[in-house]
CSV table of C-alpha atoms in Angstrom, one decimal:
chain,number,residue,atom,x,y,z
A,1243,MET,CA,166.0,80.7,48.0
A,1244,THR,CA,168.0,80.2,45.2
A,1245,SER,CA,168.2,83.9,43.7
A,1246,ARG,CA,170.0,86.9,45.7
A,1247,TYR,CA,167.4,89.0,43.8
A,1248,ALA,CA,164.3,87.4,45.4
A,1249,SER,CA,165.1,89.0,48.7
A,1250,LEU,CA,163.9,92.3,47.1
A,1251,THR,CA,160.8,94.1,47.2
A,1252,ARG,CA,158.5,93.8,43.8
A,1253,ASP,CA,159.3,97.7,43.4
A,1254,GLU,CA,162.9,97.2,44.0
A,1255,LEU,CA,162.9,94.8,41.2
A,1256,ALA,CA,161.0,96.8,39.0
A,1257,THR,CA,163.8,99.6,39.4
A,1258,LEU,CA,166.8,96.8,39.2
A,1259,VAL,CA,166.2,95.4,35.8
A,1260,PRO,CA,166.3,98.0,33.4
A,1261,GLU,CA,169.6,98.9,35.4
A,1262,LEU,CA,170.8,95.5,34.6
A,1263,LEU,CA,169.9,95.8,30.9
A,1264,LEU,CA,171.3,99.0,30.8
A,1265,ILE,CA,175.0,97.7,32.5
A,1266,GLY,CA,174.9,94.8,30.1
A,1267,GLN,CA,175.1,97.5,27.2
A,1268,LEU,CA,178.0,98.9,29.1
A,1269,ILE,CA,180.2,96.2,29.2
A,1270,ASP,CA,181.3,96.7,25.7
A,1271,ARG,CA,182.1,100.7,26.4
A,1272,SER,CA,184.6,99.0,28.8
A,1273,GLY,CA,186.0,96.2,26.7
A,1274,MET,CA,186.2,97.5,23.5
A,1275,ALA,CA,188.6,100.6,24.5
A,1276,TRP,CA,191.1,98.1,25.4
A,1277,CYS,CA,190.6,96.2,22.3
A,1278,ILE,CA,191.5,99.1,20.1
A,1279,SER,CA,194.3,100.0,22.2
A,1280,ALA,CA,196.0,96.3,21.7
A,1281,PHE,CA,194.6,95.4,18.2
A,1282,GLY,CA,193.4,98.2,16.2
A,1283,ARG,CA,189.7,99.5,15.0
A,1284,GLU,CA,189.1,96.5,12.8
A,1285,GLU,CA,189.7,94.0,14.8
A,1286,MET,CA,187.8,95.8,18.0
A,1287,ALA,CA,185.3,95.0,15.3
A,1288,GLN,CA,185.7,91.5,14.4
A,1289,ILE,CA,185.6,90.8,18.5
A,1290,ALA,CA,182.2,92.6,18.8
A,1291,ILE,CA,180.9,90.7,16.0
A,1292,GLU,CA,182.1,87.2,17.1
A,1293,GLU,CA,181.1,88.3,20.8
A,1294,TRP,CA,177.3,89.0,20.4
A,1295,ALA,CA,176.8,86.2,17.7
A,1296,GLY,CA,178.4,83.7,20.2
A,1297,SER,CA,176.1,84.7,23.0
A,1298,SER,CA,172.7,86.3,21.8
A,1299,PRO,CA,171.2,83.2,20.5
A,1300,PHE,CA,171.6,81.3,23.4
A,1301,TYR,CA,170.4,84.1,25.5
A,1302,THR,CA,167.4,84.8,23.4
A,1303,ARG,CA,165.9,81.4,23.5
A,1304,ARG,CA,166.7,81.2,27.5
A,1305,MET,CA,164.4,84.4,27.8
A,1306,GLN,CA,162.0,83.0,25.6
A,1307,ARG,CA,161.4,79.9,27.5
A,1308,ALA,CA,161.5,81.7,31.0
A,1309,LEU,CA,158.8,84.2,30.0
A,1310,GLY,CA,156.9,81.7,27.8
A,1311,TYR,CA,156.9,83.8,24.5
A,1312,GLU,CA,158.5,81.0,22.3
A,1313,GLY,CA,157.6,81.6,18.7
A,1314,THR,CA,158.8,81.9,15.1
A,1315,ASP,CA,157.4,85.3,14.2
A,1316,VAL,CA,158.5,88.8,14.3
A,1317,VAL,CA,156.6,90.0,17.8
A,1318,THR,CA,158.7,86.9,19.4
A,1319,ILE,CA,161.8,88.8,17.9
A,1320,PHE,CA,160.8,92.0,18.9
A,1321,LYS,CA,159.8,91.1,22.5
A,1322,GLY,CA,163.6,89.5,22.7
A,1323,LEU,CA,164.7,92.5,22.0
A,1324,GLN,CA,162.9,94.5,24.4
A,1325,LEU,CA,164.8,91.9,27.2
A,1326,ASP,CA,168.1,92.1,25.6
A,1327,ILE,CA,171.4,93.8,27.0
A,1328,GLY,CA,172.0,95.0,23.6
A,1329,ALA,CA,168.6,97.0,23.7
A,1330,PRO,CA,168.3,98.2,27.3
A,1331,PRO,CA,164.8,100.6,27.2
A,1332,GLN,CA,165.3,104.4,26.8
A,1333,PHE,CA,169.1,104.2,26.3
A,1334,MET,CA,168.7,102.2,23.1
A,1335,ASP,CA,165.5,103.7,22.3
A,1336,PHE,CA,163.8,100.8,20.1
A,1337,ARG,CA,160.2,101.5,18.6
A,1338,TYR,CA,158.4,98.7,16.9
A,1339,ALA,CA,155.6,98.5,14.1
A,1340,VAL,CA,154.1,95.1,13.2
A,1341,THR,CA,152.2,94.8,9.7
A,1342,ASP,CA,151.6,91.3,10.6
A,1343,PRO,CA,153.6,88.3,12.0
A,1344,TRP,CA,156.1,88.0,9.5
A,1345,HIS,CA,156.8,91.5,8.6
A,1346,GLY,CA,157.7,94.4,10.9
A,1347,GLU,CA,159.8,97.3,11.1
A,1348,PHE,CA,162.1,98.7,14.0
A,1349,TRP,CA,163.6,102.4,14.7
A,1350,LEU,CA,165.6,103.7,17.4
A,1351,ASP,CA,164.6,107.2,18.2
A,1352,HIS,CA,167.7,107.6,20.7
A,1353,CYS,CA,170.9,105.3,20.1
A,1354,GLY,CA,173.0,106.0,23.3
A,1355,ALA,CA,175.7,103.8,21.5
A,1356,LEU,CA,175.7,106.1,18.7
A,1357,MET,CA,176.1,108.8,20.9
A,1358,ASP,CA,179.1,107.2,22.4
A,1359,VAL,CA,180.8,106.6,19.0
A,1360,GLU,CA,179.8,109.4,17.0
A,1361,PRO,CA,182.2,111.7,18.4
A,1362,MET,CA,185.0,109.3,17.6
A,1363,GLY,CA,184.5,109.5,13.9
A,1364,GLU,CA,182.9,108.1,10.7
A,1365,ASP,CA,185.2,105.3,10.7
A,1366,TYR,CA,184.1,103.9,14.2
A,1367,VAL,CA,180.3,104.9,13.1
A,1368,ARG,CA,180.8,102.6,10.2
A,1369,SER,CA,182.3,99.8,12.5
A,1370,MET,CA,179.1,99.8,14.8
A,1371,CYS,CA,176.6,100.5,12.5
A,1372,HIS,CA,177.2,98.8,9.3
A,1373,ASP,CA,180.1,95.9,10.1
A,1374,ILE,CA,179.1,94.7,13.7
A,1375,GLU,CA,175.3,95.2,13.0
A,1376,ASP,CA,174.6,93.3,10.1
A,1377,PRO,CA,176.1,89.9,11.2
A,1378,THR,CA,174.6,90.5,14.7
A,1379,PHE,CA,171.2,91.3,14.4
A,1380,ASP,CA,170.6,88.2,12.0
A,1381,ALA,CA,172.8,85.9,14.5
A,1382,THR,CA,170.1,87.3,16.9
A,1383,ALA,CA,167.4,86.9,14.8
A,1384,VAL,CA,168.0,83.2,14.0
A,1385,ALA,CA,167.2,82.2,17.8
A,1386,THR,CA,163.9,83.0,16.7
A,1387,ASN,CA,163.7,81.9,12.9
A,1388,ALA,CA,166.4,80.9,10.6
A,1389,LYS,CA,164.3,82.5,7.6
A,1390,ALA,CA,164.3,86.0,9.5
A,1391,GLN,CA,166.5,88.9,7.6
A,1392,VAL,CA,166.8,92.3,9.4
A,1393,ARG,CA,167.5,94.9,6.5
A,1394,PRO,CA,168.3,98.7,6.8
A,1395,ILE,CA,166.3,101.4,5.5
A,1396,HIS,CA,168.7,103.9,6.8
A,1397,ARG,CA,171.2,104.2,9.3
A,1398,PRO,CA,174.2,106.3,10.4
A,1399,PRO,CA,176.6,108.0,9.4
A,1400,ARG,CA,173.9,110.8,9.8
A,1401,ALA,CA,173.5,113.6,7.3
A,1402,SER,CA,173.4,115.8,10.5
A,1403,THR,CA,172.9,115.7,14.3
A,1404,ASP,CA,169.5,116.7,13.9
A,1405,GLN,CA,168.5,113.5,11.9
A,1406,HIS,CA,165.8,111.4,13.6
A,1407,PRO,CA,165.2,108.7,13.9
A,1408,HIS,CA,168.7,107.4,14.4
A,1409,CYS,CA,168.4,104.4,11.9
A,1410,ARG,CA,165.4,102.4,10.8
A,1411,TRP,CA,165.2,98.9,9.8
A,1412,THR,CA,162.7,95.7,8.7
A,1413,VAL,CA,162.5,92.8,10.0
A,1414,VAL,CA,161.0,90.1,7.3
A,1415,ILE,CA,160.4,86.2,7.8
A,1416,ASP,CA,159.8,84.3,4.3
A,1417,GLU,CA,160.5,80.8,3.6
A,1418,ALA,CA,162.3,81.9,0.3
A,1419,HIS,CA,165.0,83.8,2.2
A,1420,GLU,CA,168.2,81.5,2.8
A,1421,PRO,CA,168.6,80.2,6.2
A,1422,VAL,CA,170.9,81.8,8.3
A,1423,THR,CA,173.1,79.5,10.3
A,1424,PRO,CA,175.3,80.3,13.1
A,1425,LEU,CA,178.8,81.7,13.2
A,1426,PRO,CA,181.5,79.9,14.6
A,1427,PRO,CA,181.9,81.6,17.8
A,1428,TYR,CA,178.3,80.0,18.5
A,1429,TYR,CA,180.0,76.6,18.8
A,1430,GLU,CA,182.8,77.6,21.0
A,1431,VAL,CA,180.3,79.2,23.7
A,1432,GLU,CA,177.8,76.0,23.4
A,1433,PRO,CA,179.7,73.8,25.7
A,1434,LYS,CA,179.8,76.8,28.4
A,1435,ARG,CA,177.9,76.0,31.7
A,1436,ALA,CA,176.3,79.4,31.3
A,1437,VAL,CA,174.1,78.1,28.5
A,1438,THR,CA,172.3,75.5,30.5
A,1439,VAL,CA,172.1,76.5,33.9
A,1440,ALA,CA,168.7,75.8,35.7
A,1441,LEU,CA,166.8,78.7,37.4
A,1442,ASP,CA,163.9,78.5,39.3
A,1443,PRO,CA,160.9,78.8,37.6
A,1444,ILE,CA,158.1,81.4,37.9
A,1445,VAL,CA,155.4,80.3,40.4
A,1446,PRO,CA,152.5,82.0,39.4
A,1447,GLY,CA,149.8,83.7,41.7
A,1448,GLY,CA,152.2,86.4,43.6
A,1449,GLY,CA,150.2,89.5,41.7
A,1450,GLY,CA,151.2,90.7,38.4
A,1451,LEU,CA,152.1,88.9,35.3
A,1452,ASP,CA,154.4,85.9,35.3
A,1453,ASP,CA,154.7,86.1,31.5
A,1454,TYR,CA,155.0,88.1,28.5
A,1455,ALA,CA,152.4,85.5,26.8
A,1456,GLY,CA,150.5,88.8,25.9
A,1457,PRO,CA,150.3,91.4,23.6
A,1458,LEU,CA,153.7,93.2,22.0
A,1459,VAL,CA,154.0,96.5,23.9
A,1460,ASP,CA,155.6,99.4,22.9
A,1461,ASP,CA,157.6,100.1,26.3
A,1462,LEU,CA,157.7,97.1,28.9
A,1463,ASP,CA,156.3,98.0,32.3
A,1464,PHE,CA,158.3,96.0,34.4
A,1465,ALA,CA,156.5,97.3,37.7
A,1466,ALA,CA,153.5,95.0,36.0
A,1467,PHE,CA,155.3,91.9,36.3
A,1468,SER,CA,155.3,89.7,39.2
A,1469,HIS,CA,157.9,89.6,41.9
A,1470,ALA,CA,158.6,85.9,40.9
A,1471,ALA,CA,159.0,87.1,37.2
A,1472,LEU,CA,161.1,89.9,37.9
A,1473,VAL,CA,163.5,87.8,39.9
A,1474,ARG,CA,163.7,85.4,37.2
A,1475,ILE,CA,164.0,88.5,34.7
A,1476,ALA,CA,167.0,89.6,36.6
A,1477,ASP,CA,168.9,86.5,36.9
A,1478,GLU,CA,168.3,85.6,33.4
A,1479,VAL,CA,169.6,89.3,32.3
A,1480,CYS,CA,173.0,88.3,34.6
A,1481,LEU,CA,173.4,85.2,32.3
A,1482,GLN,CA,173.3,87.2,29.1
A,1483,MET,CA,176.2,89.2,30.5
A,1484,HIS,CA,178.3,86.4,31.6
A,1485,LEU,CA,177.9,84.7,28.0
A,1486,LEU,CA,178.6,88.1,26.3
A,1487,ASN,CA,181.9,88.1,28.4
A,1488,LEU,CA,182.5,84.3,27.8
A,1489,SER,CA,182.4,85.0,24.3
A,1490,PHE,CA,184.5,88.3,24.7
A,1491,GLY,CA,187.1,86.5,26.7
A,1492,ILE,CA,187.2,83.7,23.8
A,1493,ALA,CA,187.4,86.3,21.0
A,1494,VAL,CA,190.1,88.3,23.0
A,1495,ALA,CA,192.1,85.1,23.5
A,1496,LYS,CA,192.4,84.3,19.6
A,1497,ARG,CA,194.0,87.7,19.2
A,1498,ALA,CA,196.5,88.0,22.1
A,1499,ALA,CA,200.1,87.6,22.3
A,1500,SER,CA,199.6,85.5,25.2
A,1501,SER,CA,197.2,84.6,27.9
A,1502,GLU,CA,198.8,87.4,30.1
A,1503,GLN,CA,197.7,89.5,27.6
A,1504,ALA,CA,193.9,88.5,27.4
A,1505,GLN,CA,193.5,87.8,31.0
A,1506,GLU,CA,194.6,91.7,31.3
A,1507,ILE,CA,192.6,93.2,28.7
A,1508,CYS,CA,189.7,90.9,30.5
A,1509,THR,CA,190.4,92.4,33.8
A,1510,LYS,CA,189.9,95.8,32.8
A,1511,GLN,CA,186.9,95.2,31.3
A,1512,LEU,CA,185.7,93.7,34.4
A,1513,VAL,CA,187.3,96.9,36.3
A,1514,GLY,CA,185.4,99.3,34.6
A,1515,ILE,CA,182.1,97.4,34.6
A,1516,ALA,CA,182.0,96.8,38.1
A,1517,GLY,CA,182.6,100.4,39.0
A,1518,ILE,CA,179.8,101.7,37.0
A,1519,ALA,CA,177.5,98.9,37.7
A,1520,ALA,CA,178.2,99.1,41.5
A,1521,GLU,CA,177.4,103.2,41.2
A,1522,ARG,CA,174.3,102.5,39.0
A,1523,LEU,CA,172.8,99.8,41.4
A,1524,HIS,CA,173.6,101.5,44.6
A,1525,ARG,CA,172.4,105.0,43.7
A,1526,ALA,CA,169.1,103.0,42.1
A,1527,LEU,CA,168.5,101.2,45.0
A,1528,ALA,CA,169.3,103.8,47.7
A,1529,LEU,CA,171.6,101.6,49.7
A,1530,PRO,CA,173.7,102.8,52.4
A,1531,ALA,CA,176.9,104.8,51.6
A,1532,ASP,CA,178.6,102.4,54.4
A,1533,GLU,CA,180.6,99.0,54.5
A,1534,ALA,CA,177.4,96.8,54.7
A,1535,GLY,CA,175.9,99.1,51.7
A,1536,ALA,CA,179.0,98.8,49.7
A,1537,ALA,CA,178.9,95.0,50.2
A,1538,ARG,CA,174.7,94.6,49.6
A,1539,ALA,CA,175.9,96.7,46.1
A,1540,LEU,CA,178.8,94.3,45.2
A,1541,ALA,CA,176.5,91.1,45.8
A,1542,LEU,CA,173.7,92.4,43.6
A,1543,LEU,CA,176.5,92.7,40.8
A,1544,PRO,CA,176.0,90.5,37.8
A,1545,LEU,CA,179.6,89.5,38.7
A,1546,PHE,CA,177.9,87.6,41.3
A,1547,ASN,CA,174.8,86.4,40.0
A,1548,PRO,CA,172.6,84.3,39.6
A,1549,VAL,CA,174.0,82.6,42.2
A,1550,VAL,CA,173.2,79.3,41.4
A,1551,TYR,CA,175.7,79.9,38.5
A,1552,THR,CA,178.3,81.9,40.5
A,1553,GLY,CA,178.0,80.5,44.3
A,1554,GLY,CA,178.7,82.2,47.3
A,1555,GLU,CA,176.6,83.8,49.7
A,1556,GLU,CA,176.7,86.7,51.7
A,1557,GLY,CA,177.6,87.7,55.3
A,1558,GLY,CA,174.5,87.7,57.9
A,1559,SER,CA,172.6,91.0,58.8
A,1560,GLY,CA,174.7,93.7,58.5
A,1561,ALA,CA,177.5,92.2,57.8
A,1562,ALA,CA,180.0,93.5,55.0
A,1563,THR,CA,181.4,90.0,54.0
A,1564,LEU,CA,181.0,87.9,50.7
A,1565,ALA,CA,182.0,84.0,50.5
A,1566,VAL,CA,182.7,82.7,47.6
A,1567,MET,CA,183.1,79.2,46.3
A,1568,PRO,CA,183.7,76.9,43.6
A,1569,SER,CA,181.1,77.0,40.8
A,1570,ASP,CA,179.9,76.9,37.3
A,1571,ALA,CA,181.1,80.3,36.6
A,1572,ALA,CA,184.7,79.7,37.7
A,1573,ALA,CA,184.5,76.4,35.8
A,1574,ASP,CA,183.5,78.2,32.8
A,1575,GLY,CA,186.4,80.6,33.1
A,1576,GLY,CA,184.4,83.9,33.3
A,1577,TRP,CA,184.6,87.1,35.3
A,1578,ILE,CA,184.9,85.2,38.9
A,1579,ALA,CA,188.1,83.3,37.6
A,1580,LEU,CA,189.4,87.0,37.6
A,1581,CYS,CA,188.7,87.7,41.3
A,1582,GLY,CA,190.1,86.6,44.6
A,1583,PRO,CA,193.3,86.9,46.6
A,1584,GLY,CA,195.9,88.7,44.5
A,1585,ARG,CA,193.3,89.8,42.1
A,1586,THR,CA,191.2,92.8,44.1
A,1587,ALA,CA,191.1,95.2,41.2
A,1588,PRO,CA,187.5,94.7,39.8
A,1589,LEU,CA,186.1,94.1,44.0
A,1590,GLN,CA,187.9,97.6,44.9
A,1591,ALA,CA,186.5,99.5,41.8
A,1592,ALA,CA,183.0,98.2,42.9
A,1593,VAL,CA,183.2,99.4,46.5
A,1594,ARG,CA,185.2,102.6,45.9
A,1595,ALA,CA,182.2,103.6,43.3
A,1596,VAL,CA,180.3,103.3,46.7
A,1597,ASP,CA,182.9,105.5,48.8
A,1598,PRO,CA,186.4,106.1,47.8
A,1599,TYR,CA,187.3,105.4,51.6
A,1600,LEU,CA,186.5,101.9,51.1
A,1601,ASP,CA,188.4,98.9,50.1
A,1602,VAL,CA,188.3,95.2,50.1
A,1603,GLU,CA,190.2,92.2,52.1
A,1604,VAL,CA,190.1,89.0,50.1
A,1605,THR,CA,191.5,86.0,51.8
A,1606,GLY,CA,191.1,82.2,51.1
A,1607,SER,CA,192.2,80.3,47.7
A,1608,GLN,CA,191.7,81.1,44.4
A,1609,GLU,CA,188.5,78.6,44.6
A,1610,THR,CA,187.3,79.6,47.9
A,1611,TRP,CA,187.5,83.0,49.3
A,1612,ASP,CA,186.1,85.4,51.7
A,1613,LEU,CA,185.6,89.1,51.0
A,1614,THR,CA,185.2,92.0,53.6
A,1615,VAL,CA,184.6,95.3,52.8
A,1616,VAL,CA,186.7,97.7,55.3
A,1617,ARG,CA,187.2,101.3,55.5
A,1618,ARG,CA,190.8,103.1,54.7
A,1619,HIS,CA,192.0,106.4,56.5
A,1620,GLU,CA,192.5,107.8,52.9
A,1621,PRO,CA,190.5,107.8,49.5
A,1622,ALA,CA,191.8,106.3,46.7
A,1623,PRO,CA,191.7,107.7,43.1
A,1624,GLU,CA,189.0,106.2,40.8
A,1625,ALA,CA,190.3,103.5,38.5
A,1626,GLY,CA,191.5,104.5,35.1
A,1627,GLU,CA,189.2,101.7,33.8
A,1628,VAL,CA,186.1,103.2,35.3
A,1629,ALA,CA,186.9,106.2,34.3
A,1630,VAL,CA,187.3,104.9,30.7
A,1631,THR,CA,183.8,103.5,31.0
A,1632,ARG,CA,182.7,106.7,32.3
A,1633,PHE,CA,183.2,108.0,28.9
A,1634,SER,CA,179.8,106.4,27.8
A,1635,THR,CA,176.6,108.6,28.0
A,1636,GLY,CA,175.0,105.5,29.8
A,1637,ALA,CA,177.0,105.9,32.8
A,1638,ARG,CA,175.1,108.8,33.7
A,1639,PHE,CA,172.0,108.1,31.9
A,1640,GLU,CA,168.5,108.1,34.0
A,1641,PHE,CA,165.1,106.5,33.1
A,1642,GLU,CA,162.1,108.4,32.8
A,1643,PRO,CA,158.2,107.0,33.6
A,1644,ARG,CA,156.5,105.9,30.6
A,1645,ARG,CA,153.5,104.1,29.5
A,1646,SER,CA,153.1,100.8,28.4
A,1647,LEU,CA,150.4,100.8,25.2
A,1648,PRO,CA,149.6,97.5,23.2
A,1649,LEU,CA,151.4,97.1,19.7
A,1650,PHE,CA,150.3,93.5,18.3
A,1651,PRO,CA,148.1,92.0,18.4
A,1652,VAL,CA,145.7,94.9,19.6
């Protein structure tokens, strides 16, 4: 078994995958506050552009290959969005219409990111919905077809809070279009091991869908996928987060006054997302609120997955331990490099999201270390970085059951 997620049931995985997609979206809610504080709003927007443009082409192609829907048309682009941390289901409620393979539209009936940013004022809305989205939508589409253009019909700032949908866009693929080329951050992420790490193939025959080669549907029913497909999707979604974070780290390092400042910002981002992610996964999977339950939630975090990339292993049955060893993730300089002996804040944030009386003890070296979840006599306050991330409506967002209907081809 080379995936931690393989130990979950099919029903548990169907619950886990949308949670992971939403957690990926909240990475920016955690990180960008500290970028604004350090560099200002305009530089924050540039960091976001570089972050998404450097990572999304790679992870978009990975998911296409994994689920067997590689292509060059609008349907392929829309399927990719449904499995993208930039568009988690319901929180970023993308709706789709396809005229033919080369023409389509999407709109957002609900944009959780807009709900987070709108209270901050029109300048922040324009930064997200204009400055950031224009280059990053095209950067994502180029993974499917370099002649694809994503263009707005309308978008925020909204004339009133009653204006729906929140935005609407066309997607047109035309040979006459000037081909889109990757932005420079793409080439800085390209050498990272996360781009090419090999995951277990989906072995057919376990019941349920083993791919997404069929029609585009309006809402993905994750319960319809096989156990093997859901394991692969979960691991791929975690890799999306690692790639996004690696691209974020590169963009921050360019602007930081020192390596210490860059590490501080990246650590704050990780602390914030670790706390919210552990809280959501623990609740979604109904794990026990004790040391073993917290250790299990910790082991299921994207920080430690996919295990073939991050390394490490859980303790025995009922144990509250986790062992970490040298890995591709450490070599890439990603999240795992921000944890270990003397670097426990992200790990503490995660276990304290389960119970404020919990803590971690970490022993070993920076490359190889062991973690044990322990209970203290006094509760710890919530980390400020977690409180900042909790500002997002996504922190308390609840998914609802939906029917899945085919859109194209019918």
